[in-house]
PDB file of N, CA and C in Angstrom:
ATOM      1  N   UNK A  29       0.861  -1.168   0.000  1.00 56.00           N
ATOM      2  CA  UNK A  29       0.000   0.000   0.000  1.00 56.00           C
ATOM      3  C   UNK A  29       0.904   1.226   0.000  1.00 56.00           C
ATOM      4  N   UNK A  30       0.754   1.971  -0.899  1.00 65.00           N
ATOM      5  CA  UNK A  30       1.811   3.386  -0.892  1.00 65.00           C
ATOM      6  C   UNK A  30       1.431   4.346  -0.161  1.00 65.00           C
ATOM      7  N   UNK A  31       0.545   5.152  -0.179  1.00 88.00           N
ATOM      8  CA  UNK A  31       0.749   6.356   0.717  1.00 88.00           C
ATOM      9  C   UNK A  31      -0.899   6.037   2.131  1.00 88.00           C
ATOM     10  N   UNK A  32      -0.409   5.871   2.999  1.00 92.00           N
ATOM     11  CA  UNK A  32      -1.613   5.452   4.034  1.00 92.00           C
ATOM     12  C   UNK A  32      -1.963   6.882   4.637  1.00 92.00           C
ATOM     13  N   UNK A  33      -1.353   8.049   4.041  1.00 94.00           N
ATOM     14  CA  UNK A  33      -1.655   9.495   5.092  1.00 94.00           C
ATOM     15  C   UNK A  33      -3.310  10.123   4.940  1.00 94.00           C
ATOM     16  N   UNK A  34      -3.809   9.849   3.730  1.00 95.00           N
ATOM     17  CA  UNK A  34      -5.040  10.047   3.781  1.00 95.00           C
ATOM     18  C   UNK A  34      -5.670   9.058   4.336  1.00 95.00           C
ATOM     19  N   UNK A  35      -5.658   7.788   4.545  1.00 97.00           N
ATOM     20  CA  UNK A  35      -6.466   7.027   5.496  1.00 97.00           C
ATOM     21  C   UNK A  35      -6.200   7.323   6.691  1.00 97.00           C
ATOM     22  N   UNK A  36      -5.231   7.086   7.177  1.00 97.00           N
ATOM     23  CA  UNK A  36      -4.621   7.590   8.548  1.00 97.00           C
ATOM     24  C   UNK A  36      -5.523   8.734   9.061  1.00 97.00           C
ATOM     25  N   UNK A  37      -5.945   9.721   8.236  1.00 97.00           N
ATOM     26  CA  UNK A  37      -6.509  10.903   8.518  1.00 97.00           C
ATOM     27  C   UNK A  37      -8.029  10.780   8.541  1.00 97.00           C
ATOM     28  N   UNK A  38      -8.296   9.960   7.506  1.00 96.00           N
ATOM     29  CA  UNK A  38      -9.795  10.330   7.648  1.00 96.00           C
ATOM     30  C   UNK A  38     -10.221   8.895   8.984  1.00 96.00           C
ATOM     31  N   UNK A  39      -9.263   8.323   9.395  1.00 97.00           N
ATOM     32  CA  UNK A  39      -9.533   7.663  10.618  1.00 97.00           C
ATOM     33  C   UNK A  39      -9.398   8.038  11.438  1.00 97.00           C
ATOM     34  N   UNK A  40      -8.757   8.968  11.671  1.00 97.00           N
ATOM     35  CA  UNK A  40      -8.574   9.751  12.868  1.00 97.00           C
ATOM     36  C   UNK A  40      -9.369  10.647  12.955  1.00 97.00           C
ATOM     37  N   UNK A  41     -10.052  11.385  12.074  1.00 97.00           N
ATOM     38  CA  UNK A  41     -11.283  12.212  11.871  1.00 97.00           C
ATOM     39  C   UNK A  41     -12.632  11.701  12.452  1.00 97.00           C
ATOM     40  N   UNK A  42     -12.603  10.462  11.509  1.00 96.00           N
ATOM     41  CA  UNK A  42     -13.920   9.388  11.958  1.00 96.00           C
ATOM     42  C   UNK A  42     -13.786   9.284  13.496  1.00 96.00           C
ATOM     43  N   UNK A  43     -12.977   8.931  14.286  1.00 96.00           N
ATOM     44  CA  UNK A  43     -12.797   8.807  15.546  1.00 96.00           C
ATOM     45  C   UNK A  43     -13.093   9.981  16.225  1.00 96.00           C
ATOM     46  N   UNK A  44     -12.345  11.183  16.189  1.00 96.00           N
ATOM     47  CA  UNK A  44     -12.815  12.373  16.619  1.00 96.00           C
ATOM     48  C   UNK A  44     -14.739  12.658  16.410  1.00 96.00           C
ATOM     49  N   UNK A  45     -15.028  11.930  15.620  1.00 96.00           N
ATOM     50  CA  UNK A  45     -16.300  12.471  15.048  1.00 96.00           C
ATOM     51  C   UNK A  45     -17.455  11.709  15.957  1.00 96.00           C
ATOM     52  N   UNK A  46     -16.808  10.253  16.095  1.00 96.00           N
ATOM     53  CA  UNK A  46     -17.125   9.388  16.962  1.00 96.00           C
ATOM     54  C   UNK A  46     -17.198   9.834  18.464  1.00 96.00           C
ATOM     55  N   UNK A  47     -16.250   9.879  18.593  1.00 94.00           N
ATOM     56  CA  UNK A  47     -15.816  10.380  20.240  1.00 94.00           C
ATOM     57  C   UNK A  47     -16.691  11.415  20.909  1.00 94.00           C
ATOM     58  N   UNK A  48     -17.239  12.346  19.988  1.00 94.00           N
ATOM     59  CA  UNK A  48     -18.021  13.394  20.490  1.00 94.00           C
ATOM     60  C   UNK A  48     -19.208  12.867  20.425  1.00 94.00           C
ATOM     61  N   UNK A  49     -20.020  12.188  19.396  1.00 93.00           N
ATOM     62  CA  UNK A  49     -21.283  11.905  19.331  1.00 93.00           C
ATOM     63  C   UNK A  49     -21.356  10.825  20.688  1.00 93.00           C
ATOM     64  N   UNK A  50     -20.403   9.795  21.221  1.00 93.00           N
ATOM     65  CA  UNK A  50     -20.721   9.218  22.319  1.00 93.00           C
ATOM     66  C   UNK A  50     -20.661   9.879  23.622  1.00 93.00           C
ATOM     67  N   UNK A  51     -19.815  11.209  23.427  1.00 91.00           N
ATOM     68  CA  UNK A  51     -20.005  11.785  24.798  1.00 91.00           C
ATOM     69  C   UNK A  51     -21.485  12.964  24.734  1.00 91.00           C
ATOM     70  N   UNK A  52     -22.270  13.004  23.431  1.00 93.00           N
ATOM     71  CA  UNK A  52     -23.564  14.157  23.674  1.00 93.00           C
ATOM     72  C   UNK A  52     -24.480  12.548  23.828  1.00 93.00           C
ATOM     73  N   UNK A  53     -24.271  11.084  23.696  1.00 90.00           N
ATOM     74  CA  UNK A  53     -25.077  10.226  24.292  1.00 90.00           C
ATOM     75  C   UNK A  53     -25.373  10.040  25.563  1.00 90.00           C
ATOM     76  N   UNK A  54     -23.857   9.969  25.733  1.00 89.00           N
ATOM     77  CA  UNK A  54     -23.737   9.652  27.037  1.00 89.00           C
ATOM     78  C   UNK A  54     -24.628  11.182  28.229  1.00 89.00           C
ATOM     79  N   UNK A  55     -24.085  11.968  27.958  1.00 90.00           N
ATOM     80  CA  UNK A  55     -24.617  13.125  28.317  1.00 90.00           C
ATOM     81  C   UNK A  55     -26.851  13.444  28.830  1.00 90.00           C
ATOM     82  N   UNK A  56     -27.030  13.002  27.386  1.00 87.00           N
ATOM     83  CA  UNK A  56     -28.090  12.837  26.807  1.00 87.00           C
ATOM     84  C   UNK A  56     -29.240  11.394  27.794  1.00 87.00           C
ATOM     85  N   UNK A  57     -28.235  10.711  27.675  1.00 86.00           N
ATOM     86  CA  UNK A  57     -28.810   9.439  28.788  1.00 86.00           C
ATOM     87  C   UNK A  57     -29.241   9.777  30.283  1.00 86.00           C
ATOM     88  N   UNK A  58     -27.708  10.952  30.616  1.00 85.00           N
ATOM     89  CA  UNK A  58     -27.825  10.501  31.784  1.00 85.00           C
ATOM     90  C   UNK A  58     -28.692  11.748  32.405  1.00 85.00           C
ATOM     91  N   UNK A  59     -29.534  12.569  31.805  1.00 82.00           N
ATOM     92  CA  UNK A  59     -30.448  13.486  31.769  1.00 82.00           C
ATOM     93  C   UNK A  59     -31.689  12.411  32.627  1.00 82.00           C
ATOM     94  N   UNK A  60     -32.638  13.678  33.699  1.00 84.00           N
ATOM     95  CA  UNK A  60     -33.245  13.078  34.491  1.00 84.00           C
ATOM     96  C   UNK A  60     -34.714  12.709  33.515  1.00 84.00           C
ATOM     97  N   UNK A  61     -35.514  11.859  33.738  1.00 78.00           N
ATOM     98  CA  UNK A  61     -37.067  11.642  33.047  1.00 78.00           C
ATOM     99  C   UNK A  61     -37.767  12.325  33.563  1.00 78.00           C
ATOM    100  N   UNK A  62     -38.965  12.772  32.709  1.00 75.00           N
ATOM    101  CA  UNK A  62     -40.281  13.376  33.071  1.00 75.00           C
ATOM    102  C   UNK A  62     -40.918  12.188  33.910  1.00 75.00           C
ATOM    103  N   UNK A  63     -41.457  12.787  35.074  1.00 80.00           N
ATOM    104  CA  UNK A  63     -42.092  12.360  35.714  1.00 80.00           C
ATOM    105  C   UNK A  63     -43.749  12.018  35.357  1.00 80.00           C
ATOM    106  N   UNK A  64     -44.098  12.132  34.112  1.00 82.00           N
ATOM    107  CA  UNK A  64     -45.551  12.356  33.504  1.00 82.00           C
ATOM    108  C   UNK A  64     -45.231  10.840  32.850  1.00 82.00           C
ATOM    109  N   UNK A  65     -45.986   9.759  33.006  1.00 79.00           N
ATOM    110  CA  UNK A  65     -45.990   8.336  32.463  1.00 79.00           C
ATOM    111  C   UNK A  65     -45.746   8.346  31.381  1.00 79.00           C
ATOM    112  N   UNK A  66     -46.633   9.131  30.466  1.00 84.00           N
ATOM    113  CA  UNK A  66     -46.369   9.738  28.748  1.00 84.00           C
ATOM    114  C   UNK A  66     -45.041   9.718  28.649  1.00 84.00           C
ATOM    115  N   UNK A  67     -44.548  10.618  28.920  1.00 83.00           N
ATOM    116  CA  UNK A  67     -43.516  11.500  28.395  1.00 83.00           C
ATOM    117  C   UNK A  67     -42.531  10.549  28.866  1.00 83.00           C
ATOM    118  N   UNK A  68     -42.271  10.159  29.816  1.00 76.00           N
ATOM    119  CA  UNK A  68     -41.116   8.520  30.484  1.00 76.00           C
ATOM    120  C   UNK A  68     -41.521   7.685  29.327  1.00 76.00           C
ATOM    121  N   UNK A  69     -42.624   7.266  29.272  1.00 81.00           N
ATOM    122  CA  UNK A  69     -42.526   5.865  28.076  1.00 81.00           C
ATOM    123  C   UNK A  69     -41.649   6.246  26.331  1.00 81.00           C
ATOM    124  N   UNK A  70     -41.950   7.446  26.154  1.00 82.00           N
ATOM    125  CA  UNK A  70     -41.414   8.189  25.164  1.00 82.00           C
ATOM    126  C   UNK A  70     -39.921   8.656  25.071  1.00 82.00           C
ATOM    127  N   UNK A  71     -39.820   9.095  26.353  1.00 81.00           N
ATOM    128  CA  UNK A  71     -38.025   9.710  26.533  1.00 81.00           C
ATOM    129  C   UNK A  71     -37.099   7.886  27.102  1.00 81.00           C
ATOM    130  N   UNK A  72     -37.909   6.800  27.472  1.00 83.00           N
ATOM    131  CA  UNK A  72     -37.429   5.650  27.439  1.00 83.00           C
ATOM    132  C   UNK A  72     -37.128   4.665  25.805  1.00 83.00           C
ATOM    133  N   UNK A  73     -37.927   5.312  25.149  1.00 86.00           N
ATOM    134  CA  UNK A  73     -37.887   4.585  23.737  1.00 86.00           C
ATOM    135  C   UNK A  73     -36.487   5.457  23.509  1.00 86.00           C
ATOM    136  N   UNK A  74     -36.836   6.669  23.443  1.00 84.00           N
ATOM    137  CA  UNK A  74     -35.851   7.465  22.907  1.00 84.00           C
ATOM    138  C   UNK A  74     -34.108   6.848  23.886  1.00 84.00           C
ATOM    139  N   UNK A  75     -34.098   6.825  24.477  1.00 83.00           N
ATOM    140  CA  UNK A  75     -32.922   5.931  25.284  1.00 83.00           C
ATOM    141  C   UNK A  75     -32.628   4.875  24.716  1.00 83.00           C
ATOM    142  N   UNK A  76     -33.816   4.029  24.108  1.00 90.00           N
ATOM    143  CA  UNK A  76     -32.943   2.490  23.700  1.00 90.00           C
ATOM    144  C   UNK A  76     -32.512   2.580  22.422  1.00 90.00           C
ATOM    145  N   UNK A  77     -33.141   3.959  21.430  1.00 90.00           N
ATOM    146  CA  UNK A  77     -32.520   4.068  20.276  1.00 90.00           C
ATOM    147  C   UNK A  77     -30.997   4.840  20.855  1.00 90.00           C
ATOM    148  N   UNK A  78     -30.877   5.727  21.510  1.00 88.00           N
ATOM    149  CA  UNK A  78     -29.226   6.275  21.849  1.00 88.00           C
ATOM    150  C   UNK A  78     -28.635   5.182  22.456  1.00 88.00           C
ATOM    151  N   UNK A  79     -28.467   4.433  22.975  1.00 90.00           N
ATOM    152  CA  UNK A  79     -27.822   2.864  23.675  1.00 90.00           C
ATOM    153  C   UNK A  79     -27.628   1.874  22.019  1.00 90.00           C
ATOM    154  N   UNK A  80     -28.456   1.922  21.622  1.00 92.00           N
ATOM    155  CA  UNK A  80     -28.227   1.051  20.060  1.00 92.00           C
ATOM    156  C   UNK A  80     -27.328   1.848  19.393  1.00 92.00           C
ATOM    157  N   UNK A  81     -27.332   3.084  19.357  1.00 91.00           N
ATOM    158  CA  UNK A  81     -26.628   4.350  18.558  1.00 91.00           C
ATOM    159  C   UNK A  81     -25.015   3.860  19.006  1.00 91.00           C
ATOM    160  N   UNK A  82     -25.193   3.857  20.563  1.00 90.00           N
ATOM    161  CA  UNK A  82     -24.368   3.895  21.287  1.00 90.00           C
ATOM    162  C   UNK A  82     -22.884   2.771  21.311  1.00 90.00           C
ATOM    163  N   UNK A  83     -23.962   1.887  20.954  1.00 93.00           N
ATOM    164  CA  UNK A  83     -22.866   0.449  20.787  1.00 93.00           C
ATOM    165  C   UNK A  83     -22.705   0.660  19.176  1.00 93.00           C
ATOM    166  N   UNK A  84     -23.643   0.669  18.572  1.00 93.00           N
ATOM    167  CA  UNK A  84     -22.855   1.131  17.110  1.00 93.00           C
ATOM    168  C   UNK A  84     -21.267   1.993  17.260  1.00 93.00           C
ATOM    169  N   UNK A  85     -22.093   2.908  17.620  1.00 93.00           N
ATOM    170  CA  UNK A  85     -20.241   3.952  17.744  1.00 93.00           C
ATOM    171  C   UNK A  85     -19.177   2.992  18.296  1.00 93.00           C
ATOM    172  N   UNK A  86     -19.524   2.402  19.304  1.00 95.00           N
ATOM    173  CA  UNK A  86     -18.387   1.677  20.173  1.00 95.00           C
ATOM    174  C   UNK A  86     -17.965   0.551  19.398  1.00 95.00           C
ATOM    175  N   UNK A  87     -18.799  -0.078  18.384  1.00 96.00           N
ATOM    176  CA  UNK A  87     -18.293  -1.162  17.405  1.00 96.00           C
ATOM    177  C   UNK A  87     -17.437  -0.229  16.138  1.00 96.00           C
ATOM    178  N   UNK A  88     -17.715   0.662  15.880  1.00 96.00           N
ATOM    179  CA  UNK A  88     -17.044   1.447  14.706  1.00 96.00           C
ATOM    180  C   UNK A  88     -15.720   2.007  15.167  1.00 96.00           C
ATOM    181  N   UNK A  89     -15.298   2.507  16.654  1.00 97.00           N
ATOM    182  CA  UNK A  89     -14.531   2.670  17.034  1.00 97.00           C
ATOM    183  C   UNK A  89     -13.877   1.680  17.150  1.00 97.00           C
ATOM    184  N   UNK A  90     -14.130   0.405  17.950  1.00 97.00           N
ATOM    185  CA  UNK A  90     -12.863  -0.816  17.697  1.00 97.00           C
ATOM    186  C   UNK A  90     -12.497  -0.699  16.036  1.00 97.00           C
ATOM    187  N   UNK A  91     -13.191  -1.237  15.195  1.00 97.00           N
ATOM    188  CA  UNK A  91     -12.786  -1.068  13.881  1.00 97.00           C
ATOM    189  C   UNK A  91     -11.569  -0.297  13.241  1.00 97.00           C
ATOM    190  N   UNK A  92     -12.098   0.792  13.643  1.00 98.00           N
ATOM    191  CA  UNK A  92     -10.957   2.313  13.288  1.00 98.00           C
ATOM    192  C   UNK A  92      -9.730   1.859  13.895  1.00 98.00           C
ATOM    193  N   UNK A  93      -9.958   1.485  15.344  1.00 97.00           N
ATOM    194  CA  UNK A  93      -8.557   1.342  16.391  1.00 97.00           C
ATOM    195  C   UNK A  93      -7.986   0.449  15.502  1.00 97.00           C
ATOM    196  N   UNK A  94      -8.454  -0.731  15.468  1.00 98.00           N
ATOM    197  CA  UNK A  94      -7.637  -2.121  15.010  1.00 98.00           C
ATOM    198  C   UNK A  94      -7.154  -1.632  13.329  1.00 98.00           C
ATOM    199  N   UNK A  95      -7.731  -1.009  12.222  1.00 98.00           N
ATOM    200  CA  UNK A  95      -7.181   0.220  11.414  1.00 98.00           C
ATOM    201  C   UNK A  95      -5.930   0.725  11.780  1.00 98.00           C
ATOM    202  N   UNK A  96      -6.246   1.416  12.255  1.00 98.00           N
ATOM    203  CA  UNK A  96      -4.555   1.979  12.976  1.00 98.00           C
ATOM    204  C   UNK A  96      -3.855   1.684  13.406  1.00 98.00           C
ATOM    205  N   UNK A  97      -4.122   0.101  14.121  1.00 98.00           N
ATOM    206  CA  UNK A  97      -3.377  -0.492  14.483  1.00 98.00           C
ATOM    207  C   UNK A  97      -2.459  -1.030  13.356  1.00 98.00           C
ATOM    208  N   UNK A  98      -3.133  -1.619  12.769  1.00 97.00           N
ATOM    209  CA  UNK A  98      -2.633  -1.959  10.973  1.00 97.00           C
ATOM    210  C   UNK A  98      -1.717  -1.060  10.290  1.00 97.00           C
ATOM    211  N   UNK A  99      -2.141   0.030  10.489  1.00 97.00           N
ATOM    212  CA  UNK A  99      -0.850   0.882   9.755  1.00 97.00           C
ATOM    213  C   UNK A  99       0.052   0.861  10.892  1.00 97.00           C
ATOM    214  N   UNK A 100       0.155   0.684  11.960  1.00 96.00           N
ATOM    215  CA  UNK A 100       1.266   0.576  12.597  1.00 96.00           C
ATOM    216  C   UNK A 100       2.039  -0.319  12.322  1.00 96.00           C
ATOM    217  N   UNK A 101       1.519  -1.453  12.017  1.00 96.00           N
ATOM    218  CA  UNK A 101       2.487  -2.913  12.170  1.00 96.00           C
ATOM    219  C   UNK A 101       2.519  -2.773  10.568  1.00 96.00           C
ATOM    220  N   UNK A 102       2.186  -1.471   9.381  1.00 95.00           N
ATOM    221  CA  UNK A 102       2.390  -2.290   8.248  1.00 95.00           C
ATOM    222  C   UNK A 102       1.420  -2.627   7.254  1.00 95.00           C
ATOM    223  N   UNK A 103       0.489  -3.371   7.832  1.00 96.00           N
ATOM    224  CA  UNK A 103       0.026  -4.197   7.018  1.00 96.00           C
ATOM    225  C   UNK A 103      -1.608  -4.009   6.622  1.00 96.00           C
ATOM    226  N   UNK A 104      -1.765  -2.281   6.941  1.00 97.00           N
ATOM    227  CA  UNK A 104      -2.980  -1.891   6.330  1.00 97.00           C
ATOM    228  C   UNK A 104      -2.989  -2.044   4.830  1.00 97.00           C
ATOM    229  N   UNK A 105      -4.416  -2.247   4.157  1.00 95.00           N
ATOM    230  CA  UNK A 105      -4.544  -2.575   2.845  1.00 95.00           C
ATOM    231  C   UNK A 105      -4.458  -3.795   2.614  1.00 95.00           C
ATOM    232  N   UNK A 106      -4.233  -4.805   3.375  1.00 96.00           N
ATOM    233  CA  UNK A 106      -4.057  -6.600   3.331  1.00 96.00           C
ATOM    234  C   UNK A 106      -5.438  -6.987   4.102  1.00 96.00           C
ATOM    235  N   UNK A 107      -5.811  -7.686   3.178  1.00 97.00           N
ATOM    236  CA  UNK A 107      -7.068  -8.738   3.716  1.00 97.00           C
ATOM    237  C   UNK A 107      -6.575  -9.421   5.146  1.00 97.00           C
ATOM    238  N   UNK A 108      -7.276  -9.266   5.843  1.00 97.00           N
ATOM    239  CA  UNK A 108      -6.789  -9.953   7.394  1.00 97.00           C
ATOM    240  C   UNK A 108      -7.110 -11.531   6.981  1.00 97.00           C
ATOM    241  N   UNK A 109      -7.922 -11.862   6.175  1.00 97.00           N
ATOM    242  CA  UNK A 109      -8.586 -13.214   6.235  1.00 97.00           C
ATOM    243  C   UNK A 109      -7.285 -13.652   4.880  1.00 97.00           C
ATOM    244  N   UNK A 110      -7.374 -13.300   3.554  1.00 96.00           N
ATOM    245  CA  UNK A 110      -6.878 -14.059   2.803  1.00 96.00           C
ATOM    246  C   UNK A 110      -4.940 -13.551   2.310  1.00 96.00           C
ATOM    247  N   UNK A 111      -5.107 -12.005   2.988  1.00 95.00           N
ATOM    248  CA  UNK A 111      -3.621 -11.423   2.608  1.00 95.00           C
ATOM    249  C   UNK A 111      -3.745 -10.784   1.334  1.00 95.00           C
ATOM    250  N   UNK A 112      -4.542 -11.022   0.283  1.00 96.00           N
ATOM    251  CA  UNK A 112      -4.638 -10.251  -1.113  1.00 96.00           C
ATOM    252  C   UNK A 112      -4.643  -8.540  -0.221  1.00 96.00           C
ATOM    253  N   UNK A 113      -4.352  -7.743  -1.403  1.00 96.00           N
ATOM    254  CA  UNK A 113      -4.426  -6.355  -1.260  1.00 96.00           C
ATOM    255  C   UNK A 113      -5.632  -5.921  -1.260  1.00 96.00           C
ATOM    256  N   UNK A 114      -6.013  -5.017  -0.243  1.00 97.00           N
ATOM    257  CA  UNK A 114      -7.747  -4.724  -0.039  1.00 97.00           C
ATOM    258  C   UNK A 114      -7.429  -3.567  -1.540  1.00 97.00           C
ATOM    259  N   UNK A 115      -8.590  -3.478  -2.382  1.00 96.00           N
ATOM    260  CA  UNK A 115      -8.617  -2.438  -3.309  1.00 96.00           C
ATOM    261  C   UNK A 115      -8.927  -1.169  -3.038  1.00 96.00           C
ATOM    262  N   UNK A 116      -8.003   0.261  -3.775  1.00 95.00           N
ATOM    263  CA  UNK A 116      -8.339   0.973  -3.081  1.00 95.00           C
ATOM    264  C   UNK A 116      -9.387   1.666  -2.834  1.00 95.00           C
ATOM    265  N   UNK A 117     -10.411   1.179  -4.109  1.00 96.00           N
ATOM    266  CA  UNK A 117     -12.210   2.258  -4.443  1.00 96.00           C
ATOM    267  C   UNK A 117     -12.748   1.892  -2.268  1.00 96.00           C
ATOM    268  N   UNK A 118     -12.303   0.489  -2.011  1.00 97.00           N
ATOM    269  CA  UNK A 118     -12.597  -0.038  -1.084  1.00 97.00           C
ATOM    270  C   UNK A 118     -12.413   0.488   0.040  1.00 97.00           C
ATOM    271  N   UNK A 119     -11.176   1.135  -0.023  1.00 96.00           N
ATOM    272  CA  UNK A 119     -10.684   1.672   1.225  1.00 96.00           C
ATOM    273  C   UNK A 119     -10.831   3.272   1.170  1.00 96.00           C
ATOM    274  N   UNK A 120     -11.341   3.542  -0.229  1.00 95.00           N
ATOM    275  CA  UNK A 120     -11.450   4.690   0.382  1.00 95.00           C
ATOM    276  C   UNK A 120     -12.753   5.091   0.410  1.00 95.00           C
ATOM    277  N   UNK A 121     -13.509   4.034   0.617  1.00 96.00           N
ATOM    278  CA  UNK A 121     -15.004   4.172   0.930  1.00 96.00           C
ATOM    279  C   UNK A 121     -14.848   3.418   2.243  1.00 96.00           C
ATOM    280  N   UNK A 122     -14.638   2.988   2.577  1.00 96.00           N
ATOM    281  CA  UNK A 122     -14.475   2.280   3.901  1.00 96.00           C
ATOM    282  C   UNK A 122     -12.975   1.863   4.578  1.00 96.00           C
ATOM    283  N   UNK A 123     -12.584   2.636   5.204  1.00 96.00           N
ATOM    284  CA  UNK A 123     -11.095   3.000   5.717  1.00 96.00           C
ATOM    285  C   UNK A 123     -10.957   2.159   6.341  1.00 96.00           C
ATOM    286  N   UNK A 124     -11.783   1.803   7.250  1.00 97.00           N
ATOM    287  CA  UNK A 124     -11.626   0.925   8.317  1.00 97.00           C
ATOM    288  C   UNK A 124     -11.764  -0.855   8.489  1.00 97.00           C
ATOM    289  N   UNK A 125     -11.708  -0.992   6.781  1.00 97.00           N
ATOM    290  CA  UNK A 125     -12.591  -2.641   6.806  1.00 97.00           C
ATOM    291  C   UNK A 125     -11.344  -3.385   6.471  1.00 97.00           C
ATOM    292  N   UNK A 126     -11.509  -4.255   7.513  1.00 97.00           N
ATOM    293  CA  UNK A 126     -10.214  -5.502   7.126  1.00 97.00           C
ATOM    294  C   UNK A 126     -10.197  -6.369   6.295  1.00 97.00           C
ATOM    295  N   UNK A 127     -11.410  -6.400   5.825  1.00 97.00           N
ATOM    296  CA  UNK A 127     -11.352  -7.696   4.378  1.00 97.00           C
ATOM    297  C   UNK A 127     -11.680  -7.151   3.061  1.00 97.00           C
ATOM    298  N   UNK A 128     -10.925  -7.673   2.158  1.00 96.00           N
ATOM    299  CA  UNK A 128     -11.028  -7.331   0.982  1.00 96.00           C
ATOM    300  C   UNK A 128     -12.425  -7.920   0.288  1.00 96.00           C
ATOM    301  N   UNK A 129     -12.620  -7.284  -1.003  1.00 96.00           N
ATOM    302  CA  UNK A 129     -14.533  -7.493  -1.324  1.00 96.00           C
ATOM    303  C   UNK A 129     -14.812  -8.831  -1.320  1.00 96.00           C
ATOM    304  N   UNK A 130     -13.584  -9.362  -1.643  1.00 96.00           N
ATOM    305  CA  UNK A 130     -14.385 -11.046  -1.578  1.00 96.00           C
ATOM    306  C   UNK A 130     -14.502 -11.751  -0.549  1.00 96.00           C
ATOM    307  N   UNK A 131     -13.611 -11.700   0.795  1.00 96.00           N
ATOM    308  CA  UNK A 131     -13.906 -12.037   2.007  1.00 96.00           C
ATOM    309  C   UNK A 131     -14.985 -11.416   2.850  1.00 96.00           C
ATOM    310  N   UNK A 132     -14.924 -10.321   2.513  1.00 96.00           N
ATOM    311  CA  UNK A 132     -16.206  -9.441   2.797  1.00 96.00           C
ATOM    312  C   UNK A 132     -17.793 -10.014   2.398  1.00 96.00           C
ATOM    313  N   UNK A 133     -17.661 -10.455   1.259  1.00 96.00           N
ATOM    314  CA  UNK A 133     -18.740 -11.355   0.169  1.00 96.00           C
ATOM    315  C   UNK A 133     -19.042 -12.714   0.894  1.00 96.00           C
ATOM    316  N   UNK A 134     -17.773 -13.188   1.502  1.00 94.00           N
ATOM    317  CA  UNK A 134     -17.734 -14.455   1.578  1.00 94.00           C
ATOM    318  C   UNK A 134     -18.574 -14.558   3.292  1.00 94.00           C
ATOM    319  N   UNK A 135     -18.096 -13.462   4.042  1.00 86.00           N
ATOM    320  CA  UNK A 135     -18.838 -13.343   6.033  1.00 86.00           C
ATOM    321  C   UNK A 135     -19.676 -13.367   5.760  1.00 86.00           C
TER     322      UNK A 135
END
């Protein structure tokens, strides 16, 4: 893989971008409920969609990490599963994915 500085970047971006949306969740959660039955059953739905939101981010963040981890040791742009070269339309639509389209095809 020749130049990793634009991935490098827009992963580190994605992360920054990440990082904030889990701390206005977190924030957002820990806000007190209306005491009106209505409005609790409603601001409780609204909670299990930010908690789903929530682990999303936290799964996209491992991703990114283990990403960067990859350019550390090297071996970003390599299929973790088969070793072929991930392509780049691939990576630069998705920075963070360890398998190339056909292992990807194949999970």
């Amino acid at each position: 893989m020749p130049d990793t500085t634009p991935y490098r970047k827009a992963l580190l971006d994605r992360l920054g971008e990440l990082d904030s949306r889990l701390h206005q969740i977190e924030a957002e959660l820990d806000e007190p409920h209306s005491k009106d039955w209505e409005e609790n059953a409603v601001e409780r739905e609204g909670d299990e969609v930010l908690e789903r939101l929530g682990h999303s981010g936290e799964a996209e963040i491992a991703r990114i990490r283990a990403a960067l981890q990859r350019l550390r040791d090297g071996t970003y742009g390599e299929c973790v599963r088969c070793g072929e070269d991930i392509a780049k339309a691939r990576l630069d639509t998705l920075p963070d994915t360890p398998l190339c389209r056909n292992c990807a095809a194949a999970a």
